[in-house]
Coordinates of C-alpha atoms and ligand atoms in Angstrom, one line a residue:
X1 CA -8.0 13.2 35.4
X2 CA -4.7 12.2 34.1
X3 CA -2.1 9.9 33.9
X4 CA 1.4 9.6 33.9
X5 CA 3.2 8.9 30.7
X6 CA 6.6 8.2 28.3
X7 CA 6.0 11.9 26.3
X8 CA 8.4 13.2 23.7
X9 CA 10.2 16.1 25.7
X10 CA 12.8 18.1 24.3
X11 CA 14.1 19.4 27.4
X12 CA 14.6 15.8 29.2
X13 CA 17.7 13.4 27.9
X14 CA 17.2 11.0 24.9
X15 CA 13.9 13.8 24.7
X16 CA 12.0 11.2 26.3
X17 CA 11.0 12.3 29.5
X18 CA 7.8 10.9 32.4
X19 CA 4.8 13.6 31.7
X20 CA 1.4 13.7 32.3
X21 CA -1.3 12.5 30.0
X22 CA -5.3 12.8 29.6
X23 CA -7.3 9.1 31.0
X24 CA -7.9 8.1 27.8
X25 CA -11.4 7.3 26.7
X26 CA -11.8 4.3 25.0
X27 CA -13.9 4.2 21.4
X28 CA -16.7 1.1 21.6
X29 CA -13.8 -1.5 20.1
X30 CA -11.1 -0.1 23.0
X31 CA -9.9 -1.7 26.4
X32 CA -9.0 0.0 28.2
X33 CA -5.5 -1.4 30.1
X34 CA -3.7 -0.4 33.3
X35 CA 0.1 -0.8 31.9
X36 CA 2.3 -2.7 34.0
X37 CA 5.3 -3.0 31.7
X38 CA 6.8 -1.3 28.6
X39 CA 9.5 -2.5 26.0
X40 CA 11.1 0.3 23.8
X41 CA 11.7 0.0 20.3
X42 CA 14.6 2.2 18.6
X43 CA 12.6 3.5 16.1
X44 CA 10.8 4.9 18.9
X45 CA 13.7 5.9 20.7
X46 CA 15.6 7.3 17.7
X47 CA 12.8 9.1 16.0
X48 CA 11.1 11.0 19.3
X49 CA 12.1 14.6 18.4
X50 CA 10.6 13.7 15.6
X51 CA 6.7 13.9 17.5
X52 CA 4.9 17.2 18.9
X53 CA 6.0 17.6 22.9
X54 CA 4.0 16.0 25.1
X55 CA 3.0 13.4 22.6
X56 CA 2.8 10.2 24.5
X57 CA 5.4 7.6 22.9
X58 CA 5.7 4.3 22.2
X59 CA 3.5 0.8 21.1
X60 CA 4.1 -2.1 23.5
X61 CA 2.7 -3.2 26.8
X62 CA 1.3 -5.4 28.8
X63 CA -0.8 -5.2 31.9
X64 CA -4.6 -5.7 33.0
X65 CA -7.9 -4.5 31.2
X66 CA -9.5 -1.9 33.8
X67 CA -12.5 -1.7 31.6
X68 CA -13.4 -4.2 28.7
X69 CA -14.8 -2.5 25.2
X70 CA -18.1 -1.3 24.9
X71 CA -18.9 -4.1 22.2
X72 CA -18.2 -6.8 23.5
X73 CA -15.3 -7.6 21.4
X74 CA -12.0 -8.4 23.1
X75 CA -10.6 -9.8 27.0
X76 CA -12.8 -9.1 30.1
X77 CA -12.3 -6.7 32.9
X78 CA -9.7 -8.1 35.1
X79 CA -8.1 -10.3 32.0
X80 CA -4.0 -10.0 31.8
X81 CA -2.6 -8.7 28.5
X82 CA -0.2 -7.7 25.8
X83 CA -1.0 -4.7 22.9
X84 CA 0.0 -2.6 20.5
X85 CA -0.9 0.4 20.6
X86 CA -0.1 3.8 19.4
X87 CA 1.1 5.9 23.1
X88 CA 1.1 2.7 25.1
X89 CA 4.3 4.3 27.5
X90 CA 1.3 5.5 30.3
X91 CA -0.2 3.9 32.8
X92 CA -3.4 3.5 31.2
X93 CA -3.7 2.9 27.3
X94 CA -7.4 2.1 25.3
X95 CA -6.0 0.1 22.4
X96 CA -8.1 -1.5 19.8
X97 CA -9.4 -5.2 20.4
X98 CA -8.1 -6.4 17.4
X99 CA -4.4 -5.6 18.4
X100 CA -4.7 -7.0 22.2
X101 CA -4.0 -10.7 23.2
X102 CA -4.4 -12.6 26.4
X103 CA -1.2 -13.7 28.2
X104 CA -1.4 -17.1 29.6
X105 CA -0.8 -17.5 33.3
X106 CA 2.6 -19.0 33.2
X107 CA 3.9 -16.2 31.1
X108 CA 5.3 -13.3 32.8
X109 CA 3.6 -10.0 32.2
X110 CA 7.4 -8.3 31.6
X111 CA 8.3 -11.3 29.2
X112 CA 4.9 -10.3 27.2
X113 CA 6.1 -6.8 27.0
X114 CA 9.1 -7.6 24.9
X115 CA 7.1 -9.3 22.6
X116 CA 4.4 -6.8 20.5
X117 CA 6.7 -4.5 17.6
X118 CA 10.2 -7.2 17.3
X119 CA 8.2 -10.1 17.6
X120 CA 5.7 -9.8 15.4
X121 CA 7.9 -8.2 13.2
X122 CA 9.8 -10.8 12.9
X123 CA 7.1 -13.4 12.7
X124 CA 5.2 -11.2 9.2
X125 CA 8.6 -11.0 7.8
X126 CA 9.5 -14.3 8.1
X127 CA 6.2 -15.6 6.2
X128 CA 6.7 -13.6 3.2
X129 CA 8.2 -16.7 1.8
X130 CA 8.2 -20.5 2.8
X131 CA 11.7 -21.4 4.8
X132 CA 11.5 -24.8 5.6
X133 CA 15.0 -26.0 4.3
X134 CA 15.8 -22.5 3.1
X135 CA 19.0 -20.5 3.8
X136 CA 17.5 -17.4 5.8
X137 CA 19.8 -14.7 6.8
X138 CA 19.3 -12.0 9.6
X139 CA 21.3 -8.6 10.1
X140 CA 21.1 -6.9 13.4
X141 CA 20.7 -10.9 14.6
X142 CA 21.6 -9.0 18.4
X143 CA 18.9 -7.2 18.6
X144 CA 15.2 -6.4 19.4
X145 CA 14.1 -8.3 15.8
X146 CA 17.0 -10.2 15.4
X147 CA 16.8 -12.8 18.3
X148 CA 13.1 -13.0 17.7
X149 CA 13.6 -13.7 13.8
X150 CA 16.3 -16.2 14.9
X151 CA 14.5 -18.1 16.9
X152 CA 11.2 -18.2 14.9
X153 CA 13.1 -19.2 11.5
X154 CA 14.7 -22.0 13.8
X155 CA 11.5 -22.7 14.3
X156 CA 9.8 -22.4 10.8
X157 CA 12.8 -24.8 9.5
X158 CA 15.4 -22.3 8.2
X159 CA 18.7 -22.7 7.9
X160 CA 19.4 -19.8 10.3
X161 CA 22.6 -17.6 9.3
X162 CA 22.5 -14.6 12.2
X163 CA 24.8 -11.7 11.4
X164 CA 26.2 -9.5 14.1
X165 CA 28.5 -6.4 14.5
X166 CA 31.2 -7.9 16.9
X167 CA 32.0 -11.6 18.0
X168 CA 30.7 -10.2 21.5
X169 CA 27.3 -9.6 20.1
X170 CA 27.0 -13.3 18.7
X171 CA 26.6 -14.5 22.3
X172 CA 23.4 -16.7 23.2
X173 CA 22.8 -17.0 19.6
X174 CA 23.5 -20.4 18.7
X175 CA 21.6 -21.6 21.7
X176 CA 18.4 -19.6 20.1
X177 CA 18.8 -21.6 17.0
X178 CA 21.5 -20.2 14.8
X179 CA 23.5 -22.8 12.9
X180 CA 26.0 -20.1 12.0
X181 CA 26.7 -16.7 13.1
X182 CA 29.1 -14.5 11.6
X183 CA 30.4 -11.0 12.2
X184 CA 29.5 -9.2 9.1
X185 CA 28.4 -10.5 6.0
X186 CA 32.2 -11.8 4.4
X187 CA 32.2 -15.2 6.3
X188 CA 28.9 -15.8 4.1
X189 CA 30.2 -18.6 1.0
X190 CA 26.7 -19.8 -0.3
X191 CA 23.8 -17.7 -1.8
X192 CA 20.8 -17.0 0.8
X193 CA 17.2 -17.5 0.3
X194 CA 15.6 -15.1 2.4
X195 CA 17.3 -11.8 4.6
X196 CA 15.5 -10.0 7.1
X197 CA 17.5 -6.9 7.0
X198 CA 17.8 -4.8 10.1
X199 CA 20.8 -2.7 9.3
X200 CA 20.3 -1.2 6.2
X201 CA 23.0 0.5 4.4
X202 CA 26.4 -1.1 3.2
X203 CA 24.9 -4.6 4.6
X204 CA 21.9 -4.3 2.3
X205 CA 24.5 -3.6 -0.3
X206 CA 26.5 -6.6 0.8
X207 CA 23.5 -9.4 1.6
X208 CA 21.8 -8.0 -1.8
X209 CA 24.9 -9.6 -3.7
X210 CA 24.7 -12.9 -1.4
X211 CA 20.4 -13.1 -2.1
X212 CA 19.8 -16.6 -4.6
X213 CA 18.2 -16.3 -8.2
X214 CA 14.2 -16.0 -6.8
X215 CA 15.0 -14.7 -3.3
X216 CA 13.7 -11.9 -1.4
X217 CA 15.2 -9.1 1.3
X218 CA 12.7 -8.3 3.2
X219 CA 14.3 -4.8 4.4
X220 CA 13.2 -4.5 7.8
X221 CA 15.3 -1.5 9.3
X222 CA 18.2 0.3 8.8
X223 CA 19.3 0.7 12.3
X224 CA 22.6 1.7 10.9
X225 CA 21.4 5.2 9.2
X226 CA 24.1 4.7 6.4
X227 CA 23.5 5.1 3.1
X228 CA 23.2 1.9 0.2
X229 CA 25.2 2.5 -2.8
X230 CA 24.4 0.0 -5.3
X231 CA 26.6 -0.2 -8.4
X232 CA 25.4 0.1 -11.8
X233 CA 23.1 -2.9 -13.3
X234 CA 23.4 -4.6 -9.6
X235 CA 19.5 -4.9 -10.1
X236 CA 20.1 -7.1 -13.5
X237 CA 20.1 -11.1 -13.0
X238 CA 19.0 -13.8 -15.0
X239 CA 16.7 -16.5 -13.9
X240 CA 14.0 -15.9 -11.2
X241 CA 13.5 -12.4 -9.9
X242 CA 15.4 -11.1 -7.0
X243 CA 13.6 -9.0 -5.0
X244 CA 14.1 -5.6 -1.9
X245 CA 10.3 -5.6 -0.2
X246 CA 9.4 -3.1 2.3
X247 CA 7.7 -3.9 5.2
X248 CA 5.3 -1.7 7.6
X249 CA 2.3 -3.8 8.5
X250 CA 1.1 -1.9 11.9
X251 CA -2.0 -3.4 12.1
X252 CA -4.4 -6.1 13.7
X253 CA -1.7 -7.3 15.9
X254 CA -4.2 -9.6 18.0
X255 CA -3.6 -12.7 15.9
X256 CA 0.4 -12.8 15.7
X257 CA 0.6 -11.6 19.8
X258 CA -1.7 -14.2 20.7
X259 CA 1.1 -16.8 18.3
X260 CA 3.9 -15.3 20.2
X261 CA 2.9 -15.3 23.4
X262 CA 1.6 -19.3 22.9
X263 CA 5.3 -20.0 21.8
X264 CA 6.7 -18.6 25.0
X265 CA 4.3 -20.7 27.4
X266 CA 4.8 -23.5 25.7
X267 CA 8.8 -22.6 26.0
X268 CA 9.8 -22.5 22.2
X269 CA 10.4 -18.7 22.3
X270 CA 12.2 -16.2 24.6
X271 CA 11.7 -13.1 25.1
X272 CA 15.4 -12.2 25.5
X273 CA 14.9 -8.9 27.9
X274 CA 18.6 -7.5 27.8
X275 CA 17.8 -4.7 29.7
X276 CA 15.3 -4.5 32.6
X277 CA 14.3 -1.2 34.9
X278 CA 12.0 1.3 36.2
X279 CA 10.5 3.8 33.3
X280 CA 11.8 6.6 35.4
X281 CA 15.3 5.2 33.9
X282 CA 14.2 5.5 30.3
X283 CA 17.1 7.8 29.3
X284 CA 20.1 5.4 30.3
X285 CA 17.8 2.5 28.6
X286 CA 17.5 4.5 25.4
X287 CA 21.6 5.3 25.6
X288 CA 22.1 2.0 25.7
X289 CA 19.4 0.4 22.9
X290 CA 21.2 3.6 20.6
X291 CA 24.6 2.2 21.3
X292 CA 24.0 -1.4 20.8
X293 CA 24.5 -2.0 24.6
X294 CA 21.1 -4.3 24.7
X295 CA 20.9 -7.9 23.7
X296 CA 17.2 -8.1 22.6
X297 CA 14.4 -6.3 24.1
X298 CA 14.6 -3.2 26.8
X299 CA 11.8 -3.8 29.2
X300 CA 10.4 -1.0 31.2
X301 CA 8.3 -1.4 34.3
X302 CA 5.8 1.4 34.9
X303 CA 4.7 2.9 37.9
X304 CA 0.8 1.5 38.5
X305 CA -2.3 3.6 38.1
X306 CA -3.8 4.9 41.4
X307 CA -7.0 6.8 41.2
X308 CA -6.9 8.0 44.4
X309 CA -3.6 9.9 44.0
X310 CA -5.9 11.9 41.5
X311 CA -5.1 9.7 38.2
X312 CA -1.8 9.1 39.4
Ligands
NAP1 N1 9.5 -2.0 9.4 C1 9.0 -2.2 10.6 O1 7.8 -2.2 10.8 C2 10.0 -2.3 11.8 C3 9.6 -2.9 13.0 C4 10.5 -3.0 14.0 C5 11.8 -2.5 13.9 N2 12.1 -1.8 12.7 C6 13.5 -1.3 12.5 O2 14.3 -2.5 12.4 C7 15.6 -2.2 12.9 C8 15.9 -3.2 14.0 O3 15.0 -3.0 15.1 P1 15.4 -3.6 16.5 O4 14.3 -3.4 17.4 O5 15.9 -5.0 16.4 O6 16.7 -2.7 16.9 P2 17.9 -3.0 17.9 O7 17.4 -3.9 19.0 O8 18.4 -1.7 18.3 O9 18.9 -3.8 17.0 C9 19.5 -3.2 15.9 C10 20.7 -4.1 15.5 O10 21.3 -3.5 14.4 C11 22.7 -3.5 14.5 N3 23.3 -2.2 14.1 C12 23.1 -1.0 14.6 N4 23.8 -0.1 14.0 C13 24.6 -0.7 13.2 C14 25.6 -0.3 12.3 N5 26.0 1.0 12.2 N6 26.2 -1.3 11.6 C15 25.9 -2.6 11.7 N7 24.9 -3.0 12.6 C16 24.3 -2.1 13.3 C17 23.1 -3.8 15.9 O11 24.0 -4.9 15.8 P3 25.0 -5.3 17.0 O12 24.2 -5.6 18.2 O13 25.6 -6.6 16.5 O14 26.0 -4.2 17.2 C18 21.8 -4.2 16.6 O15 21.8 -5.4 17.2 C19 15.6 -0.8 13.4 O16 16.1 0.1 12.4 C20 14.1 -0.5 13.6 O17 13.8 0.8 13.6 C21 11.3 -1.7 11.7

């Protein structure tokens, strides 16, 4: 039996391209979840030469457990959820109960989508330090992280600063919670306490020279692919350290989805879905996530799991 699935294809555009993949078969501490909807992530998108062909892609979803885990750990048979999950682009995905969480019923299964790798991404980041009162800055504010971060250090208390690459890209995000949002980094006249860096490059460069005695960049991406050169002694200051931490925390995402998906039934978060279609149309949706054509999340929706169409 198999199913259909987002596998890395060198052949197909973007080399993304719909393939087939085994049922899986869940370990004892796996759902198992029939996938109703998918959001992309460019790391995903960018990086998927990068994986074997036919390797099936991606880590967010949402949909509705088909089977519940052998242990008895996790959401009953029936329940509707969100995971994470390595090769979660199929129509059926076991993922681990500790990185699943149940989506309440006024939360739409495509707006739980967008939440699992951004979201949470933003939400670890931002409690690497406290922000209550604190200056936080965010690169990449337009994106997939960004508008998450924005709104959550809104929330948390921050003075939000939300960096973007054009005046066009700004849009929407005052109304999330940003009390300032600049083009670049140059309109920046007072240190910051905290930057969630999604850009990388000249910008780390930039917001590394803008970071307060005793703050932090947490470097989350560096969606621009350009190199940082720092010049000499830039890592010399008096007073309190200033520090560049990385940040890769891929597990036990149960917790933090569970958080996010609370916030967006009870209306303090959005899931800002820029970009909505059918996963036969991941190409043009990767093109456009590439070429900073997406405000926020691209959400896919996948084509259900029939088992008498033979797994498909
Ligand atoms: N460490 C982790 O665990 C983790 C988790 C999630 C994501 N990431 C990484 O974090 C980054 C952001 O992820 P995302 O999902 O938010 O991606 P995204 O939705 O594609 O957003 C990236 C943002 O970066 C900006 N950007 C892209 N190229 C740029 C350039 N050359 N110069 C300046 N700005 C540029 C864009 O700004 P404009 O829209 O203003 O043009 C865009 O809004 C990516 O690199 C991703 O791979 C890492």
């Amino acid at each position: 039996m198999t199913v259909r699935a987002l596998v890395a294809d060198p052949a197909a555009q973007e080399g993304i391209g719909l393939g087939e993949a085994g049922d899986p078969d869940p370990r004892p501490d796996q759902v198992l979840v029939d996938v109703r909807h998918i959001s992309l992530n460019r790391g995903e998108v960018a990086f998927a030469s990068r994986f074997a062909p036919g390797t099936t892609l991606g880590h967010d979803a949402s949909g509705v457990v088909a089977r519940a885990a052998a242990d008895g750990s996790g959401p009953v048979e029936g329940a509707r959820v969100v995971v994470f999950g390595a090769g979660a682009w199929a129509q059926r995905v076991a993922v681990g109960t500790d990185s699943v969480a149940e989506v309440p019923d006024g939360v739409d299964l495509a707006d739980a989508a967008a939440l699992p790798m951004a979201g949470v991404t933003a939400l670890r980041t931002l409690r690497s330090r406290p922000i209550l009162g604190r200056r936080v800055l965010i690169t990449g504010a337009a994106g997939g992280v960004g508008r998450f971060a924005v709104q959550l250090a809104a929330l948390g208390g921050a003075r939000v600063i939300a960096s973007v690459g054009s005046a066009a890209r700004g849009e929407g995000l005052a109304e999330l919670g940003a009390h300032e949002v600049v083009v670049g980094l140059d309109g920046i006249d007072r240190p910051v306490d905290l930057v969630l860096d999604n850009v990388g490059g000249a910008q780390l460069v930039a917001a590394w020279r803008l970071l307060a005695p005793g703050g932090d960049i947490q470097s989350v991406g560096w969606a621009s692919g350009e190199p940082a050169a720092f010049a000499p002694h830039s890592f010399f200051s008096l007073g309190p350290s200033r520090s560049i931490s990385t940040f890769g925390d891929a597990t036990r995402f149960g917790p933090d989805l569970a958080t996010l998906v609370e916030f967006v039934a009870e209306g303090r978060l959005s899931p800002e879905i820029g970009l909505r279609g059918a996963w036969d149309g991941v190409a043009e949706a990767a093109r456009a996530l590439l070429g900073r054509q997406v405000s926020g999340k691209a959400v896919l929706d996948v084509e259900p799991y029939r088992r008498d169409a033979g797994g498909r």
